[in-house]
C-alpha cells in the first residue's frame, strides 16, 4: 500500500478569539465532487478534485460541530454550539432550521429517506421534511455520535457515559451496549445492507475498537489500538476502515480489526476523516485547522508457477487459483500480506513479522489443499521474494539472501547493480537455479548451492522482464525500452529481436515457442517462423501448452491460443515431428486430421497413425493399414497411393486424374461409380473399360437413378442394354405406363412372353384397360382378357367378348353381381346372381339388406326386402302340390317372409306417425284412420310375436290415441291398459295416464261404423282379433285389406269346384270359351240374364219360370248385371252355413257360377311365373261400386283411388316398388 497527498490547506483561525479553527467534522457529497467541513462558526465548502475553496457558509452564531450530507446529494445539514440545526441546499442556500435545548454534537441522514437524526447533550431529535415538529427523545448522557444502518431501519447512538443504544428508525430502543469510557465514534458497515446482519464498529476512549452485531452480540474481542479514536469511517465498500484520533495519525484497518498501515501522520489530533465515495481517497481534518486529501494505491502482490496463480485479496487473504480448472481456495492470514511466492507445491506468504510456508500434495497436479508447513518468525524486509523446495530467497536492492525454512541465513550474494527481476527456473531440490536481471543490463544465473553467480548475457539497457526456455538453451529478455531479445545460450548469439514488447514467456512444454505482449497485442513465435499476432490486453506472465496466462490490471486471465498457424507452417516444411509436437499442445480435430493426411502423403505412417489415433478416426486408421499393406506388397505405386488419399480427402477429380495417369482406369471407374457421377467415367477405348464393365456401369447407373427417383432415366438405360424385365419392374411400380406401353409394343411373344405378361400385370394393376387389353391380345390369352374386363369393371366389353366366346360367360355373372351389390344396385345384382346360378348368394344379399334396414329403422325397405325373400323362396319350390322336405322349407319361409313383409310395411306408417307427428296435421282424419287401421292390422297379425325393431308401445300408443279420437273407446281403453304393462318413454307417461283416465268416463264400446263387416258371412267383427288373426271371427275368411289405408276390401275368395281347372275357370270368367260345355253354361247363364228394360230405371228379369221386376240402382239384388251376385251370393251363403270358422275354405263355385261372373269383378292371384305348380287364387269384388286394383307383381290389393295417388307420387307400386300397369291403363 502506498499513499500520497493530493492537496492540503491550512485554514486560518477566525477573527473571533473565542472560536477556534478546529475541523470538527467532514462530509462528502454522495457523488464525491464536493467536500464540506465544520470549521469555527462556519461551514466551508471545497472542490474535492483540486482542493479549491468554493465558499464558506455562515448560519451559526457559535462553533459548528457537525455536518452531514443527505443520500441524494440535494441537501446537507449542520449543527453546533448555538443549539441550532440548519438545513442547506447543495449550492449553499439555507432552507430551514430547528433548535434543541443543548449543543448539537452529531448529525446523520437516513440513507433511504430524508429523515435526520440530531444528537445533543441531553436528547436526540428525529426530523422529517413532511413534519412541522421535531420528535425529541431524552437520553441518559450526552450523545457524542450517531449513525443509521445502510437500510435505514436501525439507528446507533454513542453516549458520553459509555453506553451504545441501538434504536429503530422511530426512536424505540432495541439494544443497549455498555462500554467503560465515552463512545466518541461509531459506524455501521455499509457492506452489510440487511440490518439483521449489520456490523457496528465502536470507537471508545478506553483505547479500543469493538465490533458488534445488530442484536447486541459482540464479534470477537476488543481491539486495543493504543490511542483514543475520534473518528472511524469505512472505505472501499466496507472492506476497510480509516481510524484516526489522539495518536495524530490516520490508519487503514480491515473491517475485522487488522491494521494495514498508516495513511497520514499530522502534528495535532485528527478529529475528522471521511472516505471519498467510489474512489481510493481519504480526507482528514486536524485540531490545528489542516484539511488534506490523500490518495491510496494498492500494489498487486501475487505469484505464478506454471498453471497456479496466487494473489492477495482484502490485504490479508491469499487466493490460490488453478488457471486450467478455475478452482480457487482462500487462505485467511488475518494479517497484512506483504509478499507471495509460488514454486511447485510450495507457497510462501510474508507477513509483517513472519513468513509462513504452505505446502500441497506434490503427486496430485490438481490438489488445491494447502497446509501450513513451517514458519519463519522473523521480520524480514525485501523488495522481491521467491521460494524453492527448502529455501526462500529475499532480494533487497543488489543483495540476495538465502534462508532455510527454520529462518537460518545460509548464503548471501551481492551483485554489481540493482536487481530488477528474479525468477526460479527449476532444478533439483536444494540446488535450484535463479535467473536474475539487473538494472545494468546484466543477466546472471545463480544456483543456490553455488556462491558464485554465472553471467549469461550482458546488455546495455536495464532489464524489465526475462524468461528461459524449457530446455534452458534460449533466453528471452525485455528491457526498459520495450525491446525483446532472444538469445541462444550456447552460442551467446541473438536469434530474434522485436520492439514494443512489455513482457515475455516461453512455453513450458515447447522449446521453440514463446509469447510476448505489447501495444495491446499478443504475439506467438514458433521456431524461425514470423510471429502470429492477435489482440490482447495485459501482460503475458505464463505460457503452458496452448494456454497463455495474462495479467490485466488485478485479474489473471487464461487465454486459449490456437496452434493451427504454427502447425501448418511445420507441415509446409515437411517437418512432421515438430508438427506433431505442436499439435500435442492443443489443436482442433480438423488440424489433427490434416496432419495425419499430410504425413500419410509423405509416407510418415507412424506420425500419421498417431494423429488419427488422437482423434479416434478409425476410418482413416483402417485406410492407413490397408495402404501400408498394399505398399509393402507393391500392389500400388506412389501415384495410385496419392490418388487413394485424395479420394479419402474428397478430392475426387484429383484422385481420378492420378488413377488415369497411373493406368489404373478401373479404379477411376470404381470411384465415379461409387460417387454416382457416371457422366465422368472415362470413355471406352484401349485404356477405357471393357464392354462388360460398361454394362455393369450402366446397371449401377440405372440403380442410382432409381434410388434418386429418376425412374424413367433408369429404365431407359436398362432398355438400352436389353434388361427388359428390370426396366418393366422400374416403370410399372412408378406408374410410367406410357413408356411401359411403348416398351410392350416393341416386344414379341416369341422372345419376351414373360415381359409382356408382366407389362399386362402392371397395366391391370393401375387400371389402364386399353394398354392391358393390347398386351393380352398380343399374347392371345382370352381367359386373361376376360379376367381383365371383369377386374376393371368393363362389363360392356366383357359381355361383348362373351358373346363371341360363350364358354367364358360363366366367368362374368358372379363378379358382375358382386360389383352391382357394391354399387347399391341390388335388384340388378339379384338377377346377376341368378344368371350365375347362385340364388343362395342373392338370398344372402337380400337377408343382409333386410337386417340392415331393420337395424337402421328403415321399415319400409325392410318390408320390401322381406317380400323379395318371400318371392325368392317361392321360386325355389319345385312342386307345390307334392312338395318334398326342401319344398316344405321354402314354402314355410315364403309364407313367413310374406307375413314379415306385410308387418314391416304396415309398421312403417306407425313409426312414421310417431316420429313425425306433423303428418297428422298435414293429412287429417283420413290419415288418422289409416294409422288406426294399420295398428289393428298389426296387432291382429302379430299376436304374441315380437319381431326385431317392431315396438308394440308405438302400436298401442297410436291405436289408443287415434281410437279415442275416432270413437273406438273400448279399443282405445284396451290399448292404454296394455301400455300400462309396457315400458313407455317417460315423456309419454303423464299423457298416457290422463288419456286412460279420460277414457274411463267414456262408454265401454266402439263406434258401430268402425266395426268391420265380413263380406262373406256378413257378420260384424270386433276391431281386434288378436287370438285368431286378421280374419273373420265367424267364418274365418281372411280380411283382404287395401295396403295403403289398411281398410277392409269387399273381396271374397272362391275356388273352382273339383273337376274345373284353373285354366278352364279363367276362360269361363273371361268369356273366351265359345264351344263345348263351357259355351252351354255361358248361354244358360246369359239366358237367365235381363230381358228388356226401359230408361226409367226398372228392369224385368227372368230366371226359369220366375219373373222379377227390379230397379236397376238397387244394391245387391238389382238389375240383370247383378245376376252373378245373386248366384254367387246364394252359393256363398249356403257354403257359410255349412262351414265353421276353424275350418276355413274358400267358396267353391261351379262352371255356371264362373260363367256368370264379370271379369272386371274377379281378381286372380297368379304366381305361376314364380312357382309354376302353385295354384291360382280367385277373389270376387262384392261391391263393384268401389273399384279395386291388384298389383300384378306384389299381388296386393288397393282401393283404386288410393293406388292412383300413390303411383303418381312414387312412380311405382308402393308395396312391390314395381312398375305396375297403371289402373287407367287396365281400364
Tab-separated table of C-alpha atoms in Angstrom, residues 727-1138:
chain	number	residue	atom	x	y	z
A	727	UNK	CA	-36.905	-51.884	-66.824
A	728	UNK	CA	-40.503	-53.106	-66.511
A	729	UNK	CA	-40.075	-53.586	-62.772
A	730	UNK	CA	-38.977	-49.939	-62.582
A	731	UNK	CA	-41.612	-48.438	-64.840
A	732	UNK	CA	-44.522	-50.477	-63.505
A	733	UNK	CA	-44.437	-49.537	-59.804
A	734	UNK	CA	-43.660	-45.961	-60.818
A	735	UNK	CA	-46.841	-45.803	-62.971
A	736	UNK	CA	-44.901	-44.743	-66.041
A	737	UNK	CA	-47.484	-46.537	-68.140
A	738	UNK	CA	-46.951	-44.685	-71.411
A	739	UNK	CA	-43.259	-45.586	-71.534
A	740	UNK	CA	-44.151	-49.093	-70.402
A	741	UNK	CA	-46.699	-49.370	-73.246
A	742	UNK	CA	-44.093	-48.304	-75.793
A	743	UNK	CA	-41.743	-50.962	-74.446
A	744	UNK	CA	-44.507	-53.584	-74.519
A	745	UNK	CA	-45.312	-52.818	-78.167
A	746	UNK	CA	-41.650	-53.313	-79.083
A	747	UNK	CA	-41.554	-56.821	-77.560
A	748	UNK	CA	-42.501	-60.058	-79.289
A	749	UNK	CA	-44.392	-63.009	-77.849
A	750	UNK	CA	-41.789	-65.457	-79.100
A	751	UNK	CA	-38.903	-63.834	-77.229
A	752	UNK	CA	-40.479	-61.851	-74.438
A	753	UNK	CA	-43.705	-63.528	-73.329
A	754	UNK	CA	-42.836	-63.217	-69.657
A	755	UNK	CA	-42.051	-59.495	-70.035
A	756	UNK	CA	-45.300	-58.827	-71.958
A	757	UNK	CA	-47.285	-60.636	-69.276
A	758	UNK	CA	-45.506	-58.544	-66.612
A	759	UNK	CA	-46.433	-55.379	-68.531
A	760	UNK	CA	-50.050	-56.508	-68.650
A	761	UNK	CA	-49.915	-57.132	-64.909
A	762	UNK	CA	-48.905	-53.527	-64.208
A	763	UNK	CA	-51.426	-52.130	-66.694
A	764	UNK	CA	-54.171	-54.091	-64.968
A	765	UNK	CA	-52.872	-53.219	-61.510
A	766	UNK	CA	-53.036	-49.487	-62.185
A	767	UNK	CA	-56.338	-49.654	-64.072
A	768	UNK	CA	-55.258	-48.897	-67.642
A	769	UNK	CA	-57.679	-51.073	-69.557
A	770	UNK	CA	-56.581	-50.258	-73.098
A	771	UNK	CA	-52.879	-50.975	-72.566
A	772	UNK	CA	-53.606	-54.215	-70.712
A	773	UNK	CA	-56.031	-55.246	-73.464
A	774	UNK	CA	-53.315	-54.712	-76.084
A	775	UNK	CA	-50.891	-56.838	-74.084
A	776	UNK	CA	-53.305	-59.762	-73.647
A	777	UNK	CA	-54.337	-59.602	-77.305
A	778	UNK	CA	-50.675	-59.794	-78.256
A	779	UNK	CA	-50.381	-62.876	-76.029
A	780	UNK	CA	-53.667	-64.345	-77.344
A	781	UNK	CA	-54.811	-65.111	-73.802
A	782	UNK	CA	-58.629	-64.870	-73.999
A	783	UNK	CA	-59.197	-66.048	-70.461
A	784	UNK	CA	-56.830	-63.417	-69.078
A	785	UNK	CA	-58.503	-60.813	-71.282
A	786	UNK	CA	-61.897	-61.718	-69.885
A	787	UNK	CA	-60.410	-61.522	-66.396
A	788	UNK	CA	-59.134	-58.044	-67.267
A	789	UNK	CA	-62.593	-56.872	-68.329
A	790	UNK	CA	-64.082	-58.279	-65.152
A	791	UNK	CA	-61.396	-56.947	-62.790
A	792	UNK	CA	-61.548	-53.438	-64.243
A	793	UNK	CA	-65.375	-53.483	-64.354
A	794	UNK	CA	-65.530	-53.075	-68.118
A	795	UNK	CA	-68.801	-55.002	-68.247
A	796	UNK	CA	-69.878	-53.912	-71.701
A	797	UNK	CA	-66.610	-55.183	-73.162
A	798	UNK	CA	-66.924	-58.327	-71.079
A	799	UNK	CA	-70.424	-59.174	-72.318
A	800	UNK	CA	-69.499	-58.352	-75.907
A	801	UNK	CA	-66.438	-60.573	-75.626
A	802	UNK	CA	-68.535	-63.323	-74.008
A	803	UNK	CA	-70.941	-63.177	-76.958
A	804	UNK	CA	-68.057	-64.154	-79.195
A	805	UNK	CA	-66.750	-66.661	-76.635
A	806	UNK	CA	-69.776	-68.331	-74.952
A	807	UNK	CA	-67.577	-70.562	-72.842
A	808	UNK	CA	-66.427	-67.506	-70.894
A	809	UNK	CA	-69.883	-66.358	-69.853
A	810	UNK	CA	-69.690	-68.220	-66.586
A	811	UNK	CA	-66.753	-66.004	-65.609
A	812	UNK	CA	-68.832	-62.826	-65.805
A	813	UNK	CA	-72.053	-63.055	-63.860
A	814	UNK	CA	-70.774	-63.678	-60.360
A	815	UNK	CA	-68.224	-60.815	-60.260
A	816	UNK	CA	-70.761	-58.660	-62.077
A	817	UNK	CA	-73.303	-59.364	-59.362
A	818	UNK	CA	-70.763	-58.547	-56.663
A	819	UNK	CA	-69.945	-55.285	-58.406
A	820	UNK	CA	-73.610	-54.388	-58.645
A	821	UNK	CA	-74.039	-55.157	-54.974
A	822	UNK	CA	-71.092	-52.901	-54.014
A	823	UNK	CA	-72.637	-50.107	-56.068
A	824	UNK	CA	-76.040	-50.457	-54.347
A	825	UNK	CA	-77.735	-51.832	-57.448
A	826	UNK	CA	-79.323	-54.683	-55.564
A	827	UNK	CA	-82.142	-55.543	-57.949
A	828	UNK	CA	-79.741	-55.963	-60.805
A	829	UNK	CA	-77.374	-57.828	-58.507
A	830	UNK	CA	-80.105	-60.377	-57.772
A	831	UNK	CA	-80.608	-61.002	-61.447
A	832	UNK	CA	-76.887	-61.357	-61.940
A	833	UNK	CA	-76.621	-63.859	-59.089
A	834	UNK	CA	-79.416	-65.831	-60.666
A	835	UNK	CA	-77.677	-65.808	-64.026
A	836	UNK	CA	-74.596	-67.031	-62.226
A	837	UNK	CA	-76.770	-69.829	-60.786
A	838	UNK	CA	-76.111	-68.628	-57.292
A	839	UNK	CA	-79.560	-67.931	-55.825
A	840	UNK	CA	-78.106	-68.613	-52.431
A	841	UNK	CA	-75.917	-65.520	-52.767
A	842	UNK	CA	-78.890	-63.472	-53.955
A	843	UNK	CA	-80.801	-64.677	-50.932
A	844	UNK	CA	-77.875	-63.921	-48.614
A	845	UNK	CA	-77.555	-60.409	-50.003
A	846	UNK	CA	-81.259	-59.752	-49.538
A	847	UNK	CA	-81.156	-61.115	-45.985
A	848	UNK	CA	-78.285	-58.783	-45.190
A	849	UNK	CA	-80.156	-55.851	-46.701
A	850	UNK	CA	-83.189	-56.787	-44.658
A	851	UNK	CA	-81.202	-56.992	-41.466
A	852	UNK	CA	-79.585	-53.607	-42.096
A	853	UNK	CA	-82.920	-51.994	-42.883
A	854	UNK	CA	-84.450	-53.277	-39.646
A	855	UNK	CA	-81.414	-52.220	-37.614
A	856	UNK	CA	-81.409	-48.735	-39.128
A	857	UNK	CA	-85.158	-48.262	-38.710
A	858	UNK	CA	-85.943	-48.262	-42.436
A	859	UNK	CA	-89.040	-50.405	-42.041
A	860	UNK	CA	-90.488	-49.671	-45.471
A	861	UNK	CA	-87.256	-51.023	-47.008
A	862	UNK	CA	-87.364	-53.961	-44.607
A	863	UNK	CA	-90.849	-54.856	-45.799
A	864	UNK	CA	-89.707	-54.659	-49.401
A	865	UNK	CA	-86.700	-56.909	-48.781
A	866	UNK	CA	-88.837	-59.445	-46.888
A	867	UNK	CA	-91.174	-59.508	-49.880
A	868	UNK	CA	-88.178	-60.198	-52.138
A	869	UNK	CA	-87.107	-63.014	-49.821
A	870	UNK	CA	-90.606	-64.483	-49.976
A	871	UNK	CA	-90.509	-64.361	-53.767
A	872	UNK	CA	-87.055	-65.957	-53.902
A	873	UNK	CA	-88.067	-68.801	-51.596
A	874	UNK	CA	-91.180	-69.370	-53.655
A	875	UNK	CA	-89.101	-69.626	-56.790
A	876	UNK	CA	-87.086	-72.433	-55.193
A	877	UNK	CA	-90.215	-74.609	-54.746
A	878	UNK	CA	-90.168	-77.401	-57.303
A	879	UNK	CA	-93.601	-78.873	-56.605
A	880	UNK	CA	-96.320	-77.030	-54.759
A	881	UNK	CA	-98.859	-79.864	-54.865
A	882	UNK	CA	-96.412	-82.630	-53.952
A	883	UNK	CA	-93.670	-80.853	-52.015
A	884	UNK	CA	-90.659	-82.612	-50.613
A	885	UNK	CA	-88.808	-81.610	-47.474
A	886	UNK	CA	-86.931	-78.772	-49.195
A	887	UNK	CA	-90.106	-77.511	-50.802
A	888	UNK	CA	-91.821	-77.518	-47.439
A	889	UNK	CA	-88.954	-75.450	-46.036
A	890	UNK	CA	-89.079	-72.942	-48.874
A	891	UNK	CA	-92.875	-72.697	-48.670
A	892	UNK	CA	-92.725	-72.161	-44.940
A	893	UNK	CA	-90.086	-69.457	-45.354
A	894	UNK	CA	-92.027	-67.861	-48.177
A	895	UNK	CA	-95.148	-67.574	-46.019
A	896	UNK	CA	-93.090	-66.378	-43.053
A	897	UNK	CA	-91.252	-63.744	-45.092
A	898	UNK	CA	-94.520	-62.601	-46.716
A	899	UNK	CA	-96.067	-62.076	-43.293
A	900	UNK	CA	-92.969	-60.163	-42.181
A	901	UNK	CA	-93.128	-58.042	-45.316
A	902	UNK	CA	-96.740	-57.124	-44.553
A	903	UNK	CA	-95.912	-56.412	-40.918
A	904	UNK	CA	-92.895	-54.165	-41.571
A	905	UNK	CA	-94.714	-52.422	-44.432
A	906	UNK	CA	-97.618	-51.592	-42.122
A	907	UNK	CA	-95.357	-50.719	-39.189
A	908	UNK	CA	-93.581	-48.160	-41.351
A	909	UNK	CA	-96.720	-45.985	-41.237
A	910	UNK	CA	-96.970	-46.354	-37.440
A	911	UNK	CA	-93.293	-45.497	-36.923
A	912	UNK	CA	-93.577	-42.514	-39.237
A	913	UNK	CA	-96.679	-41.339	-37.372
A	914	UNK	CA	-94.856	-41.467	-34.004
A	915	UNK	CA	-91.539	-39.996	-35.168
A	916	UNK	CA	-93.078	-37.389	-37.483
A	917	UNK	CA	-96.141	-36.124	-35.594
A	918	UNK	CA	-96.887	-33.324	-38.088
A	919	UNK	CA	-98.135	-35.920	-40.585
A	920	UNK	CA	-101.461	-35.813	-38.722
A	921	UNK	CA	-101.850	-32.112	-39.320
A	922	UNK	CA	-100.910	-32.463	-42.965
A	923	UNK	CA	-103.306	-35.319	-43.883
A	924	UNK	CA	-106.023	-35.023	-41.249
A	925	UNK	CA	-108.734	-37.574	-40.409
A	926	UNK	CA	-108.186	-39.840	-43.408
A	927	UNK	CA	-104.578	-40.259	-42.464
A	928	UNK	CA	-105.521	-40.932	-38.835
A	929	UNK	CA	-107.992	-43.619	-39.940
A	930	UNK	CA	-105.247	-45.275	-41.974
A	931	UNK	CA	-102.936	-45.328	-38.952
A	932	UNK	CA	-105.749	-46.693	-36.793
A	933	UNK	CA	-106.436	-49.479	-39.304
A	934	UNK	CA	-102.739	-50.247	-39.644
A	935	UNK	CA	-102.464	-50.575	-35.850
A	936	UNK	CA	-105.374	-53.035	-35.806
A	937	UNK	CA	-103.898	-54.972	-38.697
A	938	UNK	CA	-100.531	-55.239	-36.971
A	939	UNK	CA	-101.941	-56.386	-33.646
A	940	UNK	CA	-104.121	-58.983	-35.385
A	941	UNK	CA	-101.128	-60.235	-37.406
A	942	UNK	CA	-98.571	-60.161	-34.604
A	943	UNK	CA	-100.491	-61.863	-31.853
A	944	UNK	CA	-97.759	-62.763	-29.372
A	945	UNK	CA	-94.894	-62.345	-31.851
A	946	UNK	CA	-92.377	-59.533	-31.363
A	947	UNK	CA	-90.248	-59.090	-34.492
A	948	UNK	CA	-86.986	-57.161	-34.258
A	949	UNK	CA	-87.474	-53.408	-34.469
A	950	UNK	CA	-91.268	-53.564	-34.013
A	951	UNK	CA	-92.345	-51.535	-30.973
A	952	UNK	CA	-95.698	-52.582	-29.579
A	953	UNK	CA	-95.545	-49.446	-27.473
A	954	UNK	CA	-95.758	-47.383	-30.654
A	955	UNK	CA	-98.609	-49.564	-31.977
A	956	UNK	CA	-100.672	-49.429	-28.780
A	957	UNK	CA	-99.999	-45.703	-28.407
A	958	UNK	CA	-101.224	-44.974	-31.948
A	959	UNK	CA	-104.203	-47.324	-31.517
A	960	UNK	CA	-105.219	-45.792	-28.204
A	961	UNK	CA	-104.764	-42.168	-29.214
A	962	UNK	CA	-106.494	-42.461	-32.590
A	963	UNK	CA	-109.154	-44.857	-31.270
A	964	UNK	CA	-110.145	-42.232	-28.715
A	965	UNK	CA	-110.364	-39.602	-31.463
A	966	UNK	CA	-112.415	-41.831	-33.787
A	967	UNK	CA	-114.854	-43.077	-31.119
A	968	UNK	CA	-113.427	-46.580	-30.625
A	969	UNK	CA	-113.371	-46.107	-26.864
A	970	UNK	CA	-113.277	-49.777	-25.935
A	971	UNK	CA	-110.347	-50.467	-28.235
A	972	UNK	CA	-108.567	-47.307	-27.065
A	973	UNK	CA	-109.069	-48.294	-23.452
A	974	UNK	CA	-107.661	-51.744	-24.177
A	975	UNK	CA	-104.628	-50.135	-25.850
A	976	UNK	CA	-103.909	-47.861	-22.894
A	977	UNK	CA	-104.292	-50.765	-20.463
A	978	UNK	CA	-101.708	-52.699	-22.399
A	979	UNK	CA	-99.436	-49.635	-22.392
A	980	UNK	CA	-99.579	-49.661	-18.606
A	981	UNK	CA	-97.883	-53.063	-18.650
A	982	UNK	CA	-95.118	-51.956	-21.009
A	983	UNK	CA	-92.105	-49.694	-20.568
A	984	UNK	CA	-93.006	-46.453	-22.287
A	985	UNK	CA	-90.956	-43.248	-22.737
A	986	UNK	CA	-91.039	-41.119	-19.619
A	987	UNK	CA	-92.331	-38.097	-21.530
A	988	UNK	CA	-95.413	-40.118	-22.535
A	989	UNK	CA	-96.304	-41.319	-19.054
A	990	UNK	CA	-98.384	-38.349	-17.983
A	991	UNK	CA	-100.202	-38.186	-21.311
A	992	UNK	CA	-100.999	-41.904	-21.243
A	993	UNK	CA	-102.258	-41.724	-17.648
A	994	UNK	CA	-104.517	-38.778	-18.381
A	995	UNK	CA	-105.856	-40.348	-21.576
A	996	UNK	CA	-106.609	-43.588	-19.765
A	997	UNK	CA	-108.459	-41.762	-17.010
A	998	UNK	CA	-110.481	-39.786	-19.524
A	999	UNK	CA	-111.423	-42.979	-21.404
A	1000	UNK	CA	-112.872	-44.473	-18.274
A	1001	UNK	CA	-115.508	-41.757	-18.464
A	1002	UNK	CA	-116.423	-42.844	-21.988
A	1003	UNK	CA	-118.778	-45.679	-22.993
A	1004	UNK	CA	-117.135	-49.058	-22.939
A	1005	UNK	CA	-117.895	-49.691	-26.600
A	1006	UNK	CA	-116.629	-48.957	-30.059
A	1007	UNK	CA	-118.377	-46.878	-32.636
A	1008	UNK	CA	-120.501	-49.225	-34.726
A	1009	UNK	CA	-119.470	-47.652	-38.043
A	1010	UNK	CA	-115.883	-48.623	-37.313
A	1011	UNK	CA	-116.709	-52.329	-36.793
A	1012	UNK	CA	-115.513	-54.385	-39.790
A	1013	UNK	CA	-118.172	-56.435	-41.686
A	1014	UNK	CA	-117.183	-59.741	-43.221
A	1015	UNK	CA	-118.085	-59.669	-46.908
A	1016	UNK	CA	-118.508	-63.415	-46.930
A	1017	UNK	CA	-120.772	-64.123	-43.947
A	1018	UNK	CA	-121.979	-60.542	-43.462
A	1019	UNK	CA	-121.106	-60.885	-39.796
A	1020	UNK	CA	-119.895	-57.984	-37.701
A	1021	UNK	CA	-116.363	-58.350	-36.239
A	1022	UNK	CA	-114.581	-56.669	-33.342
A	1023	UNK	CA	-111.877	-54.152	-34.092
A	1024	UNK	CA	-109.231	-56.502	-32.693
A	1025	UNK	CA	-108.917	-60.251	-33.116
A	1026	UNK	CA	-105.521	-60.998	-31.690
A	1027	UNK	CA	-106.249	-64.647	-30.981
A	1028	UNK	CA	-107.195	-65.939	-34.448
A	1029	UNK	CA	-105.540	-63.297	-36.556
A	1030	UNK	CA	-106.720	-60.820	-39.141
A	1031	UNK	CA	-109.780	-62.810	-40.234
A	1032	UNK	CA	-113.475	-63.086	-39.594
A	1033	UNK	CA	-114.377	-64.462	-36.196
A	1034	UNK	CA	-117.445	-66.177	-37.678
A	1035	UNK	CA	-116.380	-67.767	-40.928
A	1036	UNK	CA	-112.581	-67.444	-40.696
A	1037	UNK	CA	-112.353	-65.612	-44.010
A	1038	UNK	CA	-109.112	-63.517	-44.023
A	1039	UNK	CA	-109.675	-59.818	-44.268
A	1040	UNK	CA	-108.357	-58.552	-47.569
A	1041	UNK	CA	-107.038	-55.033	-46.890
A	1042	UNK	CA	-106.032	-52.109	-49.031
A	1043	UNK	CA	-102.294	-51.775	-48.431
A	1044	UNK	CA	-102.472	-48.001	-48.225
A	1045	UNK	CA	-105.402	-47.208	-45.919
A	1046	UNK	CA	-105.499	-50.769	-44.474
A	1047	UNK	CA	-109.275	-50.642	-44.726
A	1048	UNK	CA	-111.116	-53.946	-45.309
A	1049	UNK	CA	-111.901	-54.561	-49.015
A	1050	UNK	CA	-115.083	-56.209	-50.264
A	1051	UNK	CA	-113.285	-59.267	-51.615
A	1052	UNK	CA	-114.333	-62.871	-51.111
A	1053	UNK	CA	-112.104	-65.758	-52.021
A	1054	UNK	CA	-113.510	-68.605	-54.100
A	1055	UNK	CA	-112.158	-71.672	-55.882
A	1056	UNK	CA	-113.414	-73.664	-58.876
A	1057	UNK	CA	-115.093	-76.904	-57.916
A	1058	UNK	CA	-113.285	-80.151	-58.348
A	1059	UNK	CA	-113.077	-81.050	-61.965
A	1060	UNK	CA	-112.736	-77.451	-63.092
A	1061	UNK	CA	-109.138	-76.479	-63.722
A	1062	UNK	CA	-107.743	-73.054	-63.094
A	1063	UNK	CA	-107.260	-72.514	-66.826
A	1064	UNK	CA	-110.878	-73.532	-67.586
A	1065	UNK	CA	-112.121	-71.266	-64.793
A	1066	UNK	CA	-110.149	-68.365	-66.186
A	1067	UNK	CA	-111.628	-68.913	-69.663
A	1068	UNK	CA	-115.148	-69.009	-68.248
A	1069	UNK	CA	-114.542	-65.813	-66.338
A	1070	UNK	CA	-113.035	-64.116	-69.384
A	1071	UNK	CA	-115.862	-65.498	-71.605
A	1072	UNK	CA	-113.273	-66.822	-74.080
A	1073	UNK	CA	-114.763	-70.390	-74.484
A	1074	UNK	CA	-117.287	-70.241	-77.366
A	1075	UNK	CA	-117.542	-74.009	-77.846
A	1076	UNK	CA	-118.280	-77.030	-75.744
A	1077	UNK	CA	-119.711	-77.345	-72.310
A	1078	UNK	CA	-118.413	-74.034	-71.244
A	1079	UNK	CA	-120.305	-72.335	-74.035
A	1080	UNK	CA	-123.513	-74.047	-72.961
A	1081	UNK	CA	-123.063	-72.905	-69.413
A	1082	UNK	CA	-122.404	-69.429	-70.660
A	1083	UNK	CA	-125.522	-69.426	-72.819
A	1084	UNK	CA	-127.619	-70.752	-69.992
A	1085	UNK	CA	-126.315	-68.085	-67.679
A	1086	UNK	CA	-126.949	-65.449	-70.294
A	1087	UNK	CA	-130.437	-66.783	-70.871
A	1088	UNK	CA	-131.237	-66.081	-67.313
A	1089	UNK	CA	-129.934	-62.542	-67.573
A	1090	UNK	CA	-132.063	-59.472	-68.072
A	1091	UNK	CA	-134.566	-59.310	-70.842
A	1092	UNK	CA	-135.779	-55.997	-71.979
A	1093	UNK	CA	-135.845	-52.876	-69.927
A	1094	UNK	CA	-136.555	-49.191	-70.220
A	1095	UNK	CA	-134.835	-45.993	-69.381
A	1096	UNK	CA	-136.804	-45.272	-66.201
A	1097	UNK	CA	-134.628	-47.476	-64.071
A	1098	UNK	CA	-136.952	-50.513	-63.811
A	1099	UNK	CA	-135.955	-53.756	-65.405
A	1100	UNK	CA	-137.551	-57.162	-65.885
A	1101	UNK	CA	-135.539	-60.295	-65.181
A	1102	UNK	CA	-136.494	-63.888	-65.998
A	1103	UNK	CA	-134.958	-66.862	-64.282
A	1104	UNK	CA	-136.519	-70.078	-65.474
A	1105	UNK	CA	-140.217	-69.972	-64.583
A	1106	UNK	CA	-139.754	-66.945	-62.330
A	1107	UNK	CA	-140.091	-63.343	-63.388
A	1108	UNK	CA	-138.782	-60.408	-61.356
A	1109	UNK	CA	-139.155	-56.625	-61.729
A	1110	UNK	CA	-136.319	-54.623	-60.076
A	1111	UNK	CA	-134.982	-51.095	-60.004
A	1112	UNK	CA	-131.568	-51.071	-61.635
A	1113	UNK	CA	-129.912	-48.943	-58.905
A	1114	UNK	CA	-130.864	-51.313	-56.098
A	1115	UNK	CA	-127.754	-52.744	-54.495
A	1116	UNK	CA	-127.241	-56.454	-54.146
A	1117	UNK	CA	-130.270	-57.664	-55.974
A	1118	UNK	CA	-130.550	-55.074	-58.691
A	1119	UNK	CA	-130.728	-55.396	-62.407
A	1120	UNK	CA	-129.548	-58.049	-64.671
A	1121	UNK	CA	-125.936	-57.059	-64.150
A	1122	UNK	CA	-126.241	-58.385	-60.606
A	1123	UNK	CA	-127.244	-61.850	-61.650
A	1124	UNK	CA	-123.826	-63.236	-60.869
A	1125	UNK	CA	-124.009	-61.623	-57.424
A	1126	UNK	CA	-127.276	-63.419	-56.744
A	1127	UNK	CA	-125.956	-66.767	-57.856
A	1128	UNK	CA	-122.570	-66.258	-56.202
A	1129	UNK	CA	-124.153	-64.940	-53.006
A	1130	UNK	CA	-126.559	-67.801	-52.779
A	1131	UNK	CA	-123.686	-70.233	-53.102
A	1132	UNK	CA	-121.587	-68.226	-50.619
A	1133	UNK	CA	-124.366	-68.106	-48.010
A	1134	UNK	CA	-125.119	-71.747	-48.487
A	1135	UNK	CA	-121.417	-72.590	-48.018
A	1136	UNK	CA	-121.119	-70.342	-44.959
A	1137	UNK	CA	-123.963	-72.159	-43.283
A	1138	UNK	CA	-122.172	-75.436	-43.790
